[in-house]
Amino acid sequence: MPALGLVGWARWIWRQLTSMKTALWLLVLLAIAAVPGSLVPQRTADPNGVLQYFKNNPDGARVLDSLQAFDVYTSVWFSAIYLLLFISLVGCVIPRTRHHWIALRAAPPLTPRRLSRMPVHEAHEVDVQDSGPVRAELVEEGMRLLRRSRYRVVTYPEPGDPTGASQSVSAERGYLRETGNLLFHVALVGILATIAIGGGYGYIGQRVVVEGQTFVNTRAAYDSFTPGRFFDNSMLDPYSLTLEKFSVQYEVQNPKALGMATDYTARVSVRDQGSSQGHTSSIKVNEPLSVGGTEVYLLGNGYAPEITVKDPTGKVVFSDTIPFLPQDANLTSLGVVKVPDGLKSQVGMIGFFYPTQAVAANGAFYSAYPDLVTPLVTFNVYTGDLGLDSGAPKSVYTLDTSSMTQVTGRGTGIDSLQLTPGQTVQLPNGLGSVELTGIKRFASFQVAHDPTQGFVFGFAIVILVGLALALFVPRRRLWVRINTSKTGRLVLEYAGLARGDDPGLAAAVTDLAQRHRSRFTNRD
Amino acid sequence: MTTSFAALSLVALYSAMAVYAIAFVAFAIDLARRSVPAATVPAEHIPVLVVAGGTSTHEAPGRTDSGPLNETTPTTRAHSRASRVAFALTVLAWLLHLGAAVLRAVAGGRVPWANMFEFSLTGSLLIVGVYLLVNLWVDLRFLGTFVIGLMLILLGVATVGFYVDVVPLPPALQSAWLVIHVFVALLATAFFALSFAASSLQLVQVRRESKPTPAVGRFARMLTTIPDAQSLDVIAYRITIVGFALWTFTLMAGSIWAERAWGRYWGWDVKEVWTFIIWVIYAAYIHAKATRGWQGNRAAWLAIIGFSAVLFNFGIVNVFFTGLHSYSGL
Ligand code: HEM
């Protein structure tokens, strides 16, 4: 092996990396590397799926996790592949751009000595004696026709004629093919760079809002919040948004789809920072609301029973609307009520809500329809330590019963509490009472701010246009040469050469030949 | 009303399948006949020199690497009766198939591509539609058995496995992007299906052509009547790049829709992942065509893998994977 030296090696590696072969392998690898992320739940797209995976198969999950299988698209190996690919891409595009820049200014190449060697070639002898003026006219006509078809055209003196009087025509078209190709590849880099850098300035958050509640766009108001790397709180525009009403339309005619929701509409009133006047608007699935530099999307909805808890003297110790999370298509929903203060002991309740309560053969309740027909809430009551003082954040949707005692429901000898709207029932052990004051709906909103979207969209358009040019603009060269036959008559030669795929090459040559000779053929 | 249109749609579809089945047999008979040594008609179209009032000085055309579709087929046969019948039946079946899709649309009062059954119904309609359309430019009759066979399998699976009644669109699908994004995806799939067929045949032809002595037998003889490996290579490429451009659009339109619906244009949802994988595979295919050592067989394999990924994305991901795109209706 020859001693290459450091620079030599670097050059060699660079040449390998920027070769078409390497690019191709990297593309194949990229496709393969993307597969596992569709087989294993991903933390960003499906965090609950990941938790479930860990629960079902802890050992396997740990191994997979060490391979970053739950974060495939940010993993070291996936990133390595696409970064190498993009380095290769840049290294490939720069010299090609230089080449193309030169080609754009260059004249079409010298007419080949033997046009019959070209992939498409025609020769026609016409019944006209060769002469200088006819030749000049034919060259002129060839140039005119080609120019009109938007070819770049030059003439070259024929090598056989020392006087330089006879000339051949050389033409080329389709420079946009390579321009499109370069635009396409550059825009790919553009998208990646925009996402890598610009993505850091965005944020995305979720918030559940019950009818009547107001959400103010501050970080603390979010249920969950994912900031970009360069985010700071001053980027939040503190507008407020009140959910006035959430309405749902159900299919009532089609027997095959009874009760299917066909429309969700969130009526909201929005007040921008600094303005005292709010305005009303609506948010639907597929129709987000633009406000304060963010887009607000409707992602989900459900019921939020209003629960009031009183102590034995009748004093209200808790009153709130609690969003219950839907568990099935008919909106059987699950929710948790935590009453930390005011009663003899802390009370937690796990509740089920049935918008249209029905009883199965085995006695279990279920919901038979998603709208409110015969609504019912049931509660299993726990007493003891809610665990709120430990400081660790607790989800409002789960109850940690590890240091609590169940006092109603299965195995306790006391039935679960059952409440219809307006009804009050007593808690066991003289703790107090619970009332289902009313039932509201809630909407869960996603709020997103992404300053890069416009740029990404722009690059996407460039990609599409560039691709169309690169794939469908034919790049070809055509030549016209005028010869003399042994008997002194004119022989017209036409040839074409494609660079890249060109379905129309043969037709282009034939067409040129026909039109160029038309003055001779039309005569007869 | 809805139900009766949906029922009529099924009647039209079953009729279409019956006619497709006969067309399939006719295409197969045509192929079988090709394997019988027949008096082949001399090539009708070789770009010969046309002389304008003079004598010919023309040489045989050089072999082109870019425009051989019309020139390199060894012998252009007059279309056999079987092939003409097959083609006519295919057109008839396609019209019935189109009727089925239109009736389904009327029944639902919306585009007929909102669940697995409808994706299959309209997707297969587009496959045959594109096949018939491309035939106007390039003679693809030899692919008839392949394409119609694929069609019968798809429609069989769709009617038996995927059938669902017409139901209203859920709010998530009420968007103009359903019309655009899904339609273009199905159209791209149609082109990829043809490219798959051409590339598969290409591999078969390469094997035949690389044998030192010409193989004998009916199958080998039949193969001599269809375009050679190089022509198939060009056919496959031209069809694939159309599919690729459409798929690029599909991916982008999908992102725009995802942004409208879910608040982010890309989230590596399972369906997004597979759309991306397919896009990258076909990008690799196009690169392979321009990379020494990868042209020919390897490129053809990429086209085949690409279409397998399309089928996987359609038949497996839609039905068995959970993600945001849960629109199979099953
Ligand atoms: C992110 C990775 C890449 C993607 C998605 C990609 C995609 C494509 C596509 C779709 C085409 C066909 C359209 C056209 O001709 O413009 C193409 C062509 C081409 N690409 Fe790439 N490319 C990538 C990276 C690269 C790299 C790294 C190189 C150089 C080593 C490269 C060199 C080329 C060349 C030379 C062509 C023209 C091929 C031809 O003449 O048919 N590409 N690429």
PDB file of C-alpha atoms and ligand atoms in Angstrom, chain A residues 16-24 26-27 30 82 84-93 96 177-178 180-182 184-185 188-189 466-471 499-501, chain B residues 237 241 244 248 279-280 282-284 286-287 289-291, ligand 1:
ATOM      1  CA  GLN A  16     -14.975   7.697  -0.929  1.00  0.00           C
ATOM      2  CA  LEU A  17     -17.526   9.482   1.193  1.00  0.00           C
ATOM      3  CA  THR A  18     -18.695  11.704  -1.624  1.00  0.00           C
ATOM      4  CA  SER A  19     -18.924   8.963  -4.212  1.00  0.00           C
ATOM      5  CA  MET A  20     -22.249   7.861  -5.628  1.00  0.00           C
ATOM      6  CA  LYS A  21     -21.650   4.365  -4.317  1.00  0.00           C
ATOM      7  CA  THR A  22     -21.340   5.544  -0.747  1.00  0.00           C
ATOM      8  CA  ALA A  23     -24.364   7.805  -1.095  1.00  0.00           C
ATOM      9  CA  LEU A  24     -26.334   4.854  -2.335  1.00  0.00           C
ATOM     10  CA  LEU A  26     -26.111   5.358   3.003  1.00  0.00           C
ATOM     11  CA  LEU A  27     -29.566   5.732   1.494  1.00  0.00           C
ATOM     12  CA  LEU A  30     -31.134   4.978   6.179  1.00  0.00           C
ATOM     13  CA  TYR A  82     -28.096  10.725   8.040  1.00  0.00           C
ATOM     14  CA  LEU A  84     -22.830  11.096   6.912  1.00  0.00           C
ATOM     15  CA  LEU A  85     -25.355  11.116   4.101  1.00  0.00           C
ATOM     16  CA  PHE A  86     -25.681  14.857   4.295  1.00  0.00           C
ATOM     17  CA  ILE A  87     -21.933  15.409   4.482  1.00  0.00           C
ATOM     18  CA  SER A  88     -21.666  13.232   1.420  1.00  0.00           C
ATOM     19  CA  LEU A  89     -24.422  15.255  -0.169  1.00  0.00           C
ATOM     20  CA  VAL A  90     -22.678  18.566   0.434  1.00  0.00           C
ATOM     21  CA  GLY A  91     -19.397  17.148  -0.786  1.00  0.00           C
ATOM     22  CA  CYS A  92     -21.127  15.946  -3.909  1.00  0.00           C
ATOM     23  CA  VAL A  93     -23.153  19.040  -4.651  1.00  0.00           C
ATOM     24  CA  ARG A  96     -21.256  19.603  -9.312  1.00  0.00           C
ATOM     25  CA  ARG A 177     -32.250  19.290 -15.609  1.00  0.00           C
ATOM     26  CA  GLU A 178     -29.006  19.676 -13.712  1.00  0.00           C
ATOM     27  CA  GLY A 180     -33.218  21.140 -10.848  1.00  0.00           C
ATOM     28  CA  ASN A 181     -31.115  18.300  -9.534  1.00  0.00           C
ATOM     29  CA  LEU A 182     -28.840  20.710  -7.644  1.00  0.00           C
ATOM     30  CA  PHE A 184     -33.336  19.457  -5.110  1.00  0.00           C
ATOM     31  CA  HIS A 185     -30.260  18.312  -3.240  1.00  0.00           C
ATOM     32  CA  LEU A 188     -32.728  18.730   1.221  1.00  0.00           C
ATOM     33  CA  VAL A 189     -29.800  20.192   3.144  1.00  0.00           C
ATOM     34  CA  GLY A 466     -36.317  20.772  -8.518  1.00  0.00           C
ATOM     35  CA  LEU A 467     -37.312  17.133  -8.689  1.00  0.00           C
ATOM     36  CA  ALA A 468     -39.772  17.720 -11.493  1.00  0.00           C
ATOM     37  CA  LEU A 469     -37.092  19.534 -13.500  1.00  0.00           C
ATOM     38  CA  ALA A 470     -34.426  16.940 -12.741  1.00  0.00           C
ATOM     39  CA  LEU A 471     -36.588  13.996 -13.684  1.00  0.00           C
ATOM     40  CA  ARG A 499     -27.625  12.924 -21.246  1.00  0.00           C
ATOM     41  CA  GLY A 500     -29.678  10.904 -18.849  1.00  0.00           C
ATOM     42  CA  ASP A 501     -32.967   9.302 -19.672  1.00  0.00           C
TER      43      ASP A 501
ATOM     44  CA  TYR B 237     -37.275   3.569 -14.774  1.00  0.00           C
ATOM     45  CA  ILE B 241     -39.810   8.247 -11.619  1.00  0.00           C
ATOM     46  CA  PHE B 244     -41.475   8.790  -7.131  1.00  0.00           C
ATOM     47  CA  THR B 248     -42.700  12.953  -2.880  1.00  0.00           C
ATOM     48  CA  TRP B 279     -39.391   7.364  -0.354  1.00  0.00           C
ATOM     49  CA  VAL B 280     -35.792   6.613   0.584  1.00  0.00           C
ATOM     50  CA  TYR B 282     -37.007   4.729  -4.386  1.00  0.00           C
ATOM     51  CA  ALA B 283     -34.475   7.550  -4.052  1.00  0.00           C
ATOM     52  CA  ALA B 284     -31.903   4.779  -3.750  1.00  0.00           C
ATOM     53  CA  ILE B 286     -32.926   6.337  -8.862  1.00  0.00           C
ATOM     54  CA  HIS B 287     -29.375   6.679  -7.576  1.00  0.00           C
ATOM     55  CA  LYS B 289     -29.583   3.803 -12.026  1.00  0.00           C
ATOM     56  CA  ALA B 290     -26.784   6.344 -12.095  1.00  0.00           C
ATOM     57  CA  THR B 291     -24.219   4.355 -10.126  1.00  0.00           C
TER      58      THR B 291
HETATM   59  C1  HEM C   1     -30.341  12.875   1.435  1.00  0.00           C
HETATM   60  C2  HEM C   1     -29.875  12.109   0.541  1.00  0.00           C
HETATM   61  C3  HEM C   1     -30.224  12.111  -0.925  1.00  0.00           C
HETATM   62  C4  HEM C   1     -31.438  12.003  -1.498  1.00  0.00           C
HETATM   63  C5  HEM C   1     -32.792  11.860  -0.797  1.00  0.00           C
HETATM   64  C6  HEM C   1     -31.243  12.051  -2.913  1.00  0.00           C
HETATM   65  C7  HEM C   1     -32.246  11.938  -3.843  1.00  0.00           C
HETATM   66  C8  HEM C   1     -32.057  11.997  -5.194  1.00  0.00           C
HETATM   67  C9  HEM C   1     -33.089  11.924  -6.157  1.00  0.00           C
HETATM   68  C10 HEM C   1     -34.564  11.792  -5.835  1.00  0.00           C
HETATM   69  C11 HEM C   1     -32.550  12.020  -7.376  1.00  0.00           C
HETATM   70  C12 HEM C   1     -33.281  11.978  -8.714  1.00  0.00           C
HETATM   71  C13 HEM C   1     -33.686  13.325  -9.141  1.00  0.00           C
HETATM   72  C14 HEM C   1     -32.581  14.105  -9.711  1.00  0.00           C
HETATM   73  O1  HEM C   1     -31.981  13.678 -10.709  1.00  0.00           O
HETATM   74  O2  HEM C   1     -32.330  15.173  -9.150  1.00  0.00           O
HETATM   75  C15 HEM C   1     -31.142  12.133  -7.194  1.00  0.00           C
HETATM   76  C16 HEM C   1     -30.254  12.261  -8.221  1.00  0.00           C
HETATM   77  C17 HEM C   1     -28.901  12.338  -8.037  1.00  0.00           C
HETATM   78  N1  HEM C   1     -28.229  12.399  -6.833  1.00  0.00           N
HETATM   79 FE1  HEM C   1     -29.065  12.310  -5.028  1.00  0.00          FE
HETATM   80  N2  HEM C   1     -29.920  12.187  -3.181  1.00  0.00           N
HETATM   81  C18 HEM C   1     -29.251  12.209  -1.980  1.00  0.00           C
HETATM   82  C19 HEM C   1     -27.914  12.306  -1.797  1.00  0.00           C
HETATM   83  C20 HEM C   1     -26.987  12.349  -2.815  1.00  0.00           C
HETATM   84  C21 HEM C   1     -25.585  12.323  -2.632  1.00  0.00           C
HETATM   85  C22 HEM C   1     -24.886  12.221  -1.302  1.00  0.00           C
HETATM   86  C23 HEM C   1     -25.017  12.373  -3.868  1.00  0.00           C
HETATM   87  C24 HEM C   1     -23.563  12.358  -4.252  1.00  0.00           C
HETATM   88  C25 HEM C   1     -22.711  11.533  -3.832  1.00  0.00           C
HETATM   89  C26 HEM C   1     -26.074  12.446  -4.828  1.00  0.00           C
HETATM   90  C27 HEM C   1     -25.907  12.526  -6.192  1.00  0.00           C
HETATM   91  C28 HEM C   1     -26.917  12.455  -7.107  1.00  0.00           C
HETATM   92  C29 HEM C   1     -26.714  12.463  -8.534  1.00  0.00           C
HETATM   93  C30 HEM C   1     -25.392  12.512  -9.269  1.00  0.00           C
HETATM   94  C31 HEM C   1     -27.959  12.378  -9.121  1.00  0.00           C
HETATM   95  C32 HEM C   1     -28.308  12.330 -10.590  1.00  0.00           C
HETATM   96  C33 HEM C   1     -28.602  10.926 -10.964  1.00  0.00           C
HETATM   97  C34 HEM C   1     -29.022  10.801 -12.385  1.00  0.00           C
HETATM   98  O3  HEM C   1     -28.367  11.366 -13.252  1.00  0.00           O
HETATM   99  O4  HEM C   1     -30.012  10.100 -12.620  1.00  0.00           O
HETATM  100  N3  HEM C   1     -27.253  12.428  -4.162  1.00  0.00           N
HETATM  101  N4  HEM C   1     -30.876  12.121  -5.840  1.00  0.00           N
END
